[in-house]
């Protein structure tokens, strides 16, 4: 179904939530079988199930999972920021695929996590989050929807996330702060990428250079070379306006689906506004046919969505390889894919 037809579909804003508490400790998966089979790269995957990084200045623990190539060496690092209410357990399929192709991927849990709640979140706000997310974004309670959208606009959550990412970058340089030696010995801190889904896409937009009005109280971490935002936000909410995206000057890929609606009923076209309004030059937009808000991390080989997800992750890896590994061949291949892509394709890729 074409993107322009998406507004006729029922609004859904699925927010991925973890189902189980992660186990402590480390485990290495079996050879390429540990990577998702049909999308596996050449590297065996190592997994650090959970690292409790203590930010003493805030009195906050940032529970973080990592995927990385098991083979010793230095690899580009990607920070992945989950959606509102999610945790370190979300987007593990994507993290494993990326790691199997030669990346270290960190999945921190943020203050809005329902699995690992931050005590600084007021109980009344936590209850709104719990009730809304329990409906998987399909509530008919307008008061609940309004209250939830108001929470998304609360600057506390983006400020906390920016501080989380800043602390992770600091921890990459200070072994005392809790990152596993397997991560520290493999992460190339000169080659950093940032990605995220939903509110994590918003976090990615801010780190990519989007200007908020008013500006966030937290300092904005720097040093990232490229950004992939999935189900990100357009102007009109969350301190974003039409001029916000002029600061996105580094490579950026926006991602949405033809059924990827916002919590306040915004359309997929709205999610592509950062791509439309940022300066041209190594900017990309990927639209997945039929994908709803919670569909962007299916298991490889999934009978319903696996083929589309594989194409999307192929484009993502071409982007990361071109930006973080300076692979000109992949940059040219991605541009060629975009030039030949059509709106009716399973994944419509554009560039500007």
Tab-separated table of C-alpha atoms in Angstrom:
chain	number	residue	atom	x	y	z
A	1	UNK	CA	0.000	0.000	0.000
A	2	UNK	CA	1.402	3.423	-0.906
A	3	UNK	CA	2.443	5.866	1.783
A	4	UNK	CA	-0.074	8.446	0.603
A	5	UNK	CA	-2.860	5.948	1.349
A	6	UNK	CA	-1.746	5.326	4.924
A	7	UNK	CA	-4.126	7.849	6.500
A	8	UNK	CA	-7.101	5.623	5.743
A	9	UNK	CA	-5.788	2.910	8.048
A	10	UNK	CA	-6.639	2.619	11.711
A	11	UNK	CA	-4.189	4.426	14.010
A	12	UNK	CA	-1.874	2.179	15.943
A	13	UNK	CA	1.070	3.188	18.071
A	14	UNK	CA	2.568	-0.075	19.302
A	15	UNK	CA	5.351	0.488	21.815
A	16	UNK	CA	7.643	-2.504	22.184
A	17	UNK	CA	7.921	-3.755	25.761
A	18	UNK	CA	10.179	-6.445	27.161
A	19	UNK	CA	8.504	-9.585	28.445
A	20	UNK	CA	11.102	-10.920	30.858
A	21	UNK	CA	13.773	-9.596	33.175
A	22	UNK	CA	17.223	-10.158	31.666
A	23	UNK	CA	19.574	-12.582	33.324
A	24	UNK	CA	22.835	-11.371	34.809
A	25	UNK	CA	26.212	-12.319	33.394
A	26	UNK	CA	27.670	-12.998	29.974
A	27	UNK	CA	26.979	-15.593	27.342
A	28	UNK	CA	28.457	-16.232	23.927
A	29	UNK	CA	26.151	-17.510	21.226
A	30	UNK	CA	27.123	-20.334	18.921
A	31	UNK	CA	29.034	-19.240	15.832
A	32	UNK	CA	26.951	-17.612	13.087
A	33	UNK	CA	23.949	-19.555	14.413
A	34	UNK	CA	23.910	-17.039	17.264
A	35	UNK	CA	23.316	-14.348	14.707
A	36	UNK	CA	19.898	-14.393	13.051
A	37	UNK	CA	20.276	-17.103	10.405
A	38	UNK	CA	19.197	-15.633	7.060
A	39	UNK	CA	20.709	-12.235	7.881
A	40	UNK	CA	23.839	-13.438	9.676
A	41	UNK	CA	27.065	-11.634	8.975
A	42	UNK	CA	30.560	-13.154	9.123
A	43	UNK	CA	31.081	-12.677	12.874
A	44	UNK	CA	30.124	-14.890	15.766
A	45	UNK	CA	28.223	-12.859	18.366
A	46	UNK	CA	29.164	-12.219	21.968
A	47	UNK	CA	26.437	-11.036	24.325
A	48	UNK	CA	26.716	-9.196	27.607
A	49	UNK	CA	23.256	-9.768	28.995
A	50	UNK	CA	23.258	-6.989	31.552
A	51	UNK	CA	25.633	-4.355	32.890
A	52	UNK	CA	24.449	-2.146	35.743
A	53	UNK	CA	26.158	1.176	35.097
A	54	UNK	CA	25.887	3.430	38.137
A	55	UNK	CA	25.794	7.161	37.477
A	56	UNK	CA	26.617	8.305	40.998
A	57	UNK	CA	26.034	11.972	40.185
A	58	UNK	CA	22.362	11.231	39.462
A	59	UNK	CA	21.922	8.280	41.762
A	60	UNK	CA	20.799	6.319	38.714
A	61	UNK	CA	21.577	2.821	37.444
A	62	UNK	CA	21.525	2.375	33.666
A	63	UNK	CA	20.958	-1.319	32.936
A	64	UNK	CA	22.549	-2.022	29.569
A	65	UNK	CA	22.833	-5.012	27.234
A	66	UNK	CA	25.521	-5.375	24.576
A	67	UNK	CA	26.023	-7.407	21.422
A	68	UNK	CA	29.456	-7.522	19.816
A	69	UNK	CA	31.632	-9.624	17.532
A	70	UNK	CA	33.129	-12.456	19.569
A	71	UNK	CA	36.414	-12.121	17.679
A	72	UNK	CA	38.825	-9.695	19.384
A	73	UNK	CA	39.446	-6.479	17.510
A	74	UNK	CA	38.169	-2.925	17.249
A	75	UNK	CA	34.702	-2.328	15.826
A	76	UNK	CA	32.462	0.732	15.397
A	77	UNK	CA	29.990	1.222	18.231
A	78	UNK	CA	26.265	1.957	17.937
A	79	UNK	CA	24.077	3.091	20.826
A	80	UNK	CA	20.458	1.986	20.449
A	81	UNK	CA	17.742	3.865	22.372
A	82	UNK	CA	14.460	2.021	22.987
A	83	UNK	CA	10.913	3.351	22.669
A	84	UNK	CA	8.964	4.908	25.531
A	85	UNK	CA	8.339	2.225	28.144
A	86	UNK	CA	10.826	-0.246	26.635
A	87	UNK	CA	14.110	-1.559	27.986
A	88	UNK	CA	17.429	-3.176	27.142
A	89	UNK	CA	15.420	-6.157	25.849
A	90	UNK	CA	13.958	-4.366	22.832
A	91	UNK	CA	15.310	-4.528	19.263
A	92	UNK	CA	17.579	-7.453	20.106
A	93	UNK	CA	17.085	-8.971	16.639
A	94	UNK	CA	18.411	-5.814	15.026
A	95	UNK	CA	21.248	-5.548	17.540
A	96	UNK	CA	22.347	-9.119	16.817
A	97	UNK	CA	22.245	-8.635	13.060
A	98	UNK	CA	24.339	-5.485	13.316
A	99	UNK	CA	26.836	-7.184	15.660
A	100	UNK	CA	27.196	-10.139	13.296
A	101	UNK	CA	28.295	-7.667	10.620
A	102	UNK	CA	31.034	-6.139	12.745
A	103	UNK	CA	29.514	-3.665	15.203
A	104	UNK	CA	29.354	-3.295	18.969
A	105	UNK	CA	25.766	-2.411	19.899
A	106	UNK	CA	24.748	-1.022	23.303
A	107	UNK	CA	21.096	-1.170	24.451
A	108	UNK	CA	20.616	1.013	27.559
A	109	UNK	CA	17.401	1.129	29.597
A	110	UNK	CA	16.082	4.656	30.123
A	111	UNK	CA	14.076	6.297	32.911
A	112	UNK	CA	10.743	5.602	31.208
A	113	UNK	CA	11.331	1.837	31.198
A	114	UNK	CA	8.410	-0.116	32.623
A	115	UNK	CA	10.529	-3.217	33.155
A	116	UNK	CA	13.250	-1.342	35.032
A	117	UNK	CA	11.427	1.721	36.418
A	118	UNK	CA	13.257	4.811	37.609
A	119	UNK	CA	12.073	5.801	41.098
A	120	UNK	CA	12.332	9.446	40.068
A	121	UNK	CA	9.309	9.006	37.779
A	122	UNK	CA	6.236	10.153	39.785
A	123	UNK	CA	3.857	7.270	40.613
A	124	UNK	CA	0.970	9.019	38.844
A	125	UNK	CA	3.021	9.288	35.631
A	126	UNK	CA	4.127	5.668	35.906
A	127	UNK	CA	0.478	4.633	36.236
A	128	UNK	CA	-0.445	6.542	33.053
A	129	UNK	CA	2.407	4.805	31.245
A	130	UNK	CA	1.355	1.389	32.558
A	131	UNK	CA	-2.296	1.828	31.606
A	132	UNK	CA	-1.602	3.219	28.154
A	133	UNK	CA	1.049	0.679	27.239
A	134	UNK	CA	-1.195	-2.135	28.457
A	135	UNK	CA	-3.559	-1.210	25.598
A	136	UNK	CA	-0.664	-1.459	23.119
A	137	UNK	CA	-1.491	2.041	21.920
A	138	UNK	CA	-5.109	1.237	21.059
A	139	UNK	CA	-6.929	2.876	23.958
A	140	UNK	CA	-10.306	4.479	23.329
A	141	UNK	CA	-9.984	6.462	26.540
A	142	UNK	CA	-9.317	9.980	25.267
A	143	UNK	CA	-8.287	11.235	28.696
A	144	UNK	CA	-5.700	8.449	28.977
A	145	UNK	CA	-4.400	9.176	25.491
A	146	UNK	CA	-4.109	12.892	26.282
A	147	UNK	CA	-2.292	12.166	29.532
A	148	UNK	CA	0.143	9.855	27.768
A	149	UNK	CA	0.893	12.331	24.987
A	150	UNK	CA	1.529	14.953	27.693
A	151	UNK	CA	4.097	12.622	29.246
A	152	UNK	CA	5.914	12.334	25.924
A	153	UNK	CA	6.217	16.130	25.935
A	154	UNK	CA	7.651	16.199	29.476
A	155	UNK	CA	11.289	17.391	29.138
A	156	UNK	CA	12.334	15.175	32.064
A	157	UNK	CA	12.426	12.107	29.844
A	158	UNK	CA	14.548	13.514	27.020
A	159	UNK	CA	16.877	15.174	29.540
A	160	UNK	CA	17.348	11.868	31.349
A	161	UNK	CA	18.002	10.019	28.094
A	162	UNK	CA	20.610	12.538	26.973
A	163	UNK	CA	22.374	12.126	30.308
A	164	UNK	CA	22.193	8.336	29.922
A	165	UNK	CA	23.898	8.494	26.531
A	166	UNK	CA	26.479	10.952	27.838
A	167	UNK	CA	27.264	8.609	30.711
A	168	UNK	CA	27.671	5.658	28.323
A	169	UNK	CA	30.185	7.628	26.276
A	170	UNK	CA	32.043	8.486	29.480
A	171	UNK	CA	31.961	4.837	30.565
A	172	UNK	CA	33.601	3.824	27.293
A	173	UNK	CA	36.665	5.753	28.447
A	174	UNK	CA	36.615	4.810	32.137
A	175	UNK	CA	36.734	1.063	32.954
A	176	UNK	CA	35.633	1.779	36.532
A	177	UNK	CA	32.126	2.770	35.417
A	178	UNK	CA	30.923	-0.739	34.709
A	179	UNK	CA	31.136	-1.611	31.019
A	180	UNK	CA	32.216	-5.193	30.463
A	181	UNK	CA	35.848	-5.701	29.356
A	182	UNK	CA	34.573	-7.431	26.195
A	183	UNK	CA	32.862	-4.181	25.216
A	184	UNK	CA	35.735	-1.919	26.229
A	185	UNK	CA	38.281	-3.990	24.311
A	186	UNK	CA	36.231	-4.012	21.115
A	187	UNK	CA	34.523	-0.599	20.908
A	188	UNK	CA	36.197	1.889	18.592
A	189	UNK	CA	35.185	5.159	20.240
A	190	UNK	CA	36.319	7.126	17.200
A	191	UNK	CA	33.517	5.531	15.171
A	192	UNK	CA	30.176	6.122	16.869
A	193	UNK	CA	26.635	5.741	15.552
A	194	UNK	CA	23.319	6.536	17.240
A	195	UNK	CA	19.989	4.877	16.594
A	196	UNK	CA	16.626	4.375	18.262
A	197	UNK	CA	12.954	3.627	17.852
A	198	UNK	CA	9.955	5.844	18.684
A	199	UNK	CA	11.044	7.945	21.682
A	200	UNK	CA	14.477	6.517	20.946
A	201	UNK	CA	14.056	7.932	17.452
A	202	UNK	CA	13.360	11.287	19.104
A	203	UNK	CA	16.477	10.883	21.223
A	204	UNK	CA	18.404	10.142	18.032
A	205	UNK	CA	17.003	13.251	16.345
A	206	UNK	CA	18.201	15.459	19.198
A	207	UNK	CA	21.666	13.912	19.147
A	208	UNK	CA	21.733	14.328	15.359
A	209	UNK	CA	21.350	18.093	15.721
A	210	UNK	CA	17.606	18.798	15.952
A	211	UNK	CA	17.003	21.946	17.955
A	212	UNK	CA	14.357	21.843	20.660
A	213	UNK	CA	12.449	24.920	21.753
A	214	UNK	CA	12.906	25.280	24.650
A	215	UNK	CA	16.320	23.656	24.617
A	216	UNK	CA	16.891	20.612	26.840
A	217	UNK	CA	18.491	21.210	30.213
A	218	UNK	CA	20.886	18.292	29.718
A	219	UNK	CA	24.066	18.689	27.690
A	220	UNK	CA	23.844	17.047	24.282
A	221	UNK	CA	26.507	14.360	23.787
A	222	UNK	CA	28.696	14.737	20.725
A	223	UNK	CA	31.033	12.558	18.705
A	224	UNK	CA	28.524	10.556	16.664
A	225	UNK	CA	29.164	10.238	12.933
A	226	UNK	CA	25.772	8.997	11.735
A	227	UNK	CA	22.205	8.423	12.863
A	228	UNK	CA	19.321	6.063	12.105
A	229	UNK	CA	15.964	7.121	13.540
A	230	UNK	CA	13.064	4.657	13.406
A	231	UNK	CA	9.526	5.975	13.859
A	232	UNK	CA	10.843	9.416	14.759
A	233	UNK	CA	8.867	12.624	15.218
A	234	UNK	CA	7.936	15.575	13.070
A	235	UNK	CA	7.186	19.173	14.075
A	236	UNK	CA	4.396	20.309	16.360
A	237	UNK	CA	5.129	18.237	19.440
A	238	UNK	CA	7.929	17.447	21.852
A	239	UNK	CA	9.515	20.909	21.442
A	240	UNK	CA	10.042	20.390	17.687
A	241	UNK	CA	9.105	22.845	14.932
A	242	UNK	CA	9.712	23.187	11.195
A	243	UNK	CA	13.114	24.799	11.785
A	244	UNK	CA	14.295	22.161	14.263
A	245	UNK	CA	15.810	19.848	11.675
A	246	UNK	CA	18.111	22.333	9.960
A	247	UNK	CA	20.857	21.263	12.349
A	248	UNK	CA	20.954	17.674	11.048
A	249	UNK	CA	24.041	18.010	8.879
A	250	UNK	CA	25.620	14.573	9.330
A	251	UNK	CA	24.375	11.392	7.613
A	252	UNK	CA	20.882	10.472	8.766
A	253	UNK	CA	18.341	7.797	7.853
A	254	UNK	CA	14.659	8.224	8.741
A	255	UNK	CA	12.484	5.117	8.898
A	256	UNK	CA	8.733	4.609	9.056
A	257	UNK	CA	6.030	2.221	7.842
A	258	UNK	CA	2.841	2.848	5.904
A	259	UNK	CA	0.846	2.022	9.067
A	260	UNK	CA	3.201	3.721	11.544
A	261	UNK	CA	0.961	6.269	13.273
A	262	UNK	CA	1.810	8.460	16.252
A	263	UNK	CA	0.361	8.450	19.756
A	264	UNK	CA	-1.720	11.526	18.896
A	265	UNK	CA	-2.764	10.124	15.505
A	266	UNK	CA	0.076	11.617	13.450
A	267	UNK	CA	0.685	10.072	10.041
A	268	UNK	CA	3.736	8.283	8.622
A	269	UNK	CA	4.351	11.384	6.484
A	270	UNK	CA	4.799	13.333	9.716
A	271	UNK	CA	7.501	10.905	10.802
A	272	UNK	CA	9.459	11.709	7.617
A	273	UNK	CA	9.494	15.463	8.202
A	274	UNK	CA	13.042	15.403	9.620
A	275	UNK	CA	14.183	13.902	6.303
A	276	UNK	CA	12.167	16.428	4.295
A	277	UNK	CA	13.314	19.473	6.267
A	278	UNK	CA	16.971	18.754	7.067
A	279	UNK	CA	19.806	19.880	4.771
A	280	UNK	CA	20.471	17.506	1.847
A	281	UNK	CA	23.580	15.378	1.632
A	282	UNK	CA	23.697	11.685	2.664
A	283	UNK	CA	20.140	11.775	3.978
A	284	UNK	CA	17.905	8.750	3.493
A	285	UNK	CA	14.289	7.782	4.101
A	286	UNK	CA	13.030	4.195	4.232
A	287	UNK	CA	9.299	3.397	4.223
A	288	UNK	CA	8.277	-0.219	4.871
A	289	UNK	CA	4.998	-1.358	3.346
A	290	UNK	CA	2.448	-2.398	5.968
A	291	UNK	CA	4.707	-1.916	8.992
A	292	UNK	CA	3.045	-0.595	12.125
A	293	UNK	CA	4.787	1.113	15.004
A	294	UNK	CA	5.905	-2.076	16.699
A	295	UNK	CA	6.915	-4.032	13.592
A	296	UNK	CA	10.500	-2.907	12.986
A	297	UNK	CA	12.378	-5.689	14.791
A	298	UNK	CA	10.878	-9.023	13.684
A	299	UNK	CA	13.020	-12.148	13.895
A	300	UNK	CA	14.959	-12.858	10.711
A	301	UNK	CA	13.036	-15.318	8.618
A	302	UNK	CA	9.693	-14.302	10.118
A	303	UNK	CA	7.107	-15.669	7.668
A	304	UNK	CA	5.064	-12.463	7.590
A	305	UNK	CA	7.555	-9.625	7.925
A	306	UNK	CA	10.991	-11.212	7.571
A	307	UNK	CA	11.626	-10.337	3.918
A	308	UNK	CA	10.775	-6.662	4.375
A	309	UNK	CA	12.791	-6.480	7.599
A	310	UNK	CA	15.769	-8.098	5.870
A	311	UNK	CA	15.671	-5.453	3.147
A	312	UNK	CA	15.417	-2.696	5.727
A	313	UNK	CA	18.330	-4.079	7.749
A	314	UNK	CA	20.356	-4.433	4.544
A	315	UNK	CA	19.877	-0.711	3.927
A	316	UNK	CA	20.740	0.040	7.546
A	317	UNK	CA	23.979	-1.931	7.289
A	318	UNK	CA	24.877	-0.226	4.018
A	319	UNK	CA	24.358	3.075	5.813
A	320	UNK	CA	26.477	2.057	8.823
A	321	UNK	CA	29.219	0.608	6.611
A	322	UNK	CA	29.350	3.765	4.512
A	323	UNK	CA	29.430	6.090	7.537
A	324	UNK	CA	31.264	4.200	10.279
A	325	UNK	CA	33.555	2.074	8.092
A	326	UNK	CA	34.011	4.697	5.358
A	327	UNK	CA	33.036	2.119	2.729
A	328	UNK	CA	32.554	4.095	-0.473
A	329	UNK	CA	31.278	1.035	-2.280
A	330	UNK	CA	28.404	0.668	0.169
A	331	UNK	CA	27.701	4.397	-0.050
A	332	UNK	CA	27.399	4.099	-3.818
A	333	UNK	CA	25.291	0.950	-3.501
A	334	UNK	CA	22.881	2.656	-1.120
A	335	UNK	CA	22.534	5.639	-3.458
A	336	UNK	CA	21.911	3.280	-6.358
A	337	UNK	CA	19.256	1.389	-4.386
A	338	UNK	CA	17.515	4.678	-3.627
A	339	UNK	CA	17.648	5.847	-7.217
A	340	UNK	CA	15.941	2.686	-8.424
A	341	UNK	CA	13.421	2.384	-5.582
A	342	UNK	CA	9.698	3.025	-6.052
A	343	UNK	CA	6.908	3.935	-3.647
A	344	UNK	CA	5.250	0.597	-4.306
A	345	UNK	CA	8.341	-1.434	-3.347
A	346	UNK	CA	8.246	-3.492	-0.100
A	347	UNK	CA	10.758	-0.965	1.238
A	348	UNK	CA	10.762	2.401	-0.489
A	349	UNK	CA	14.195	4.024	-0.153
A	350	UNK	CA	14.916	7.642	-1.004
A	351	UNK	CA	17.920	9.915	-0.707
A	352	UNK	CA	18.643	13.608	-0.985
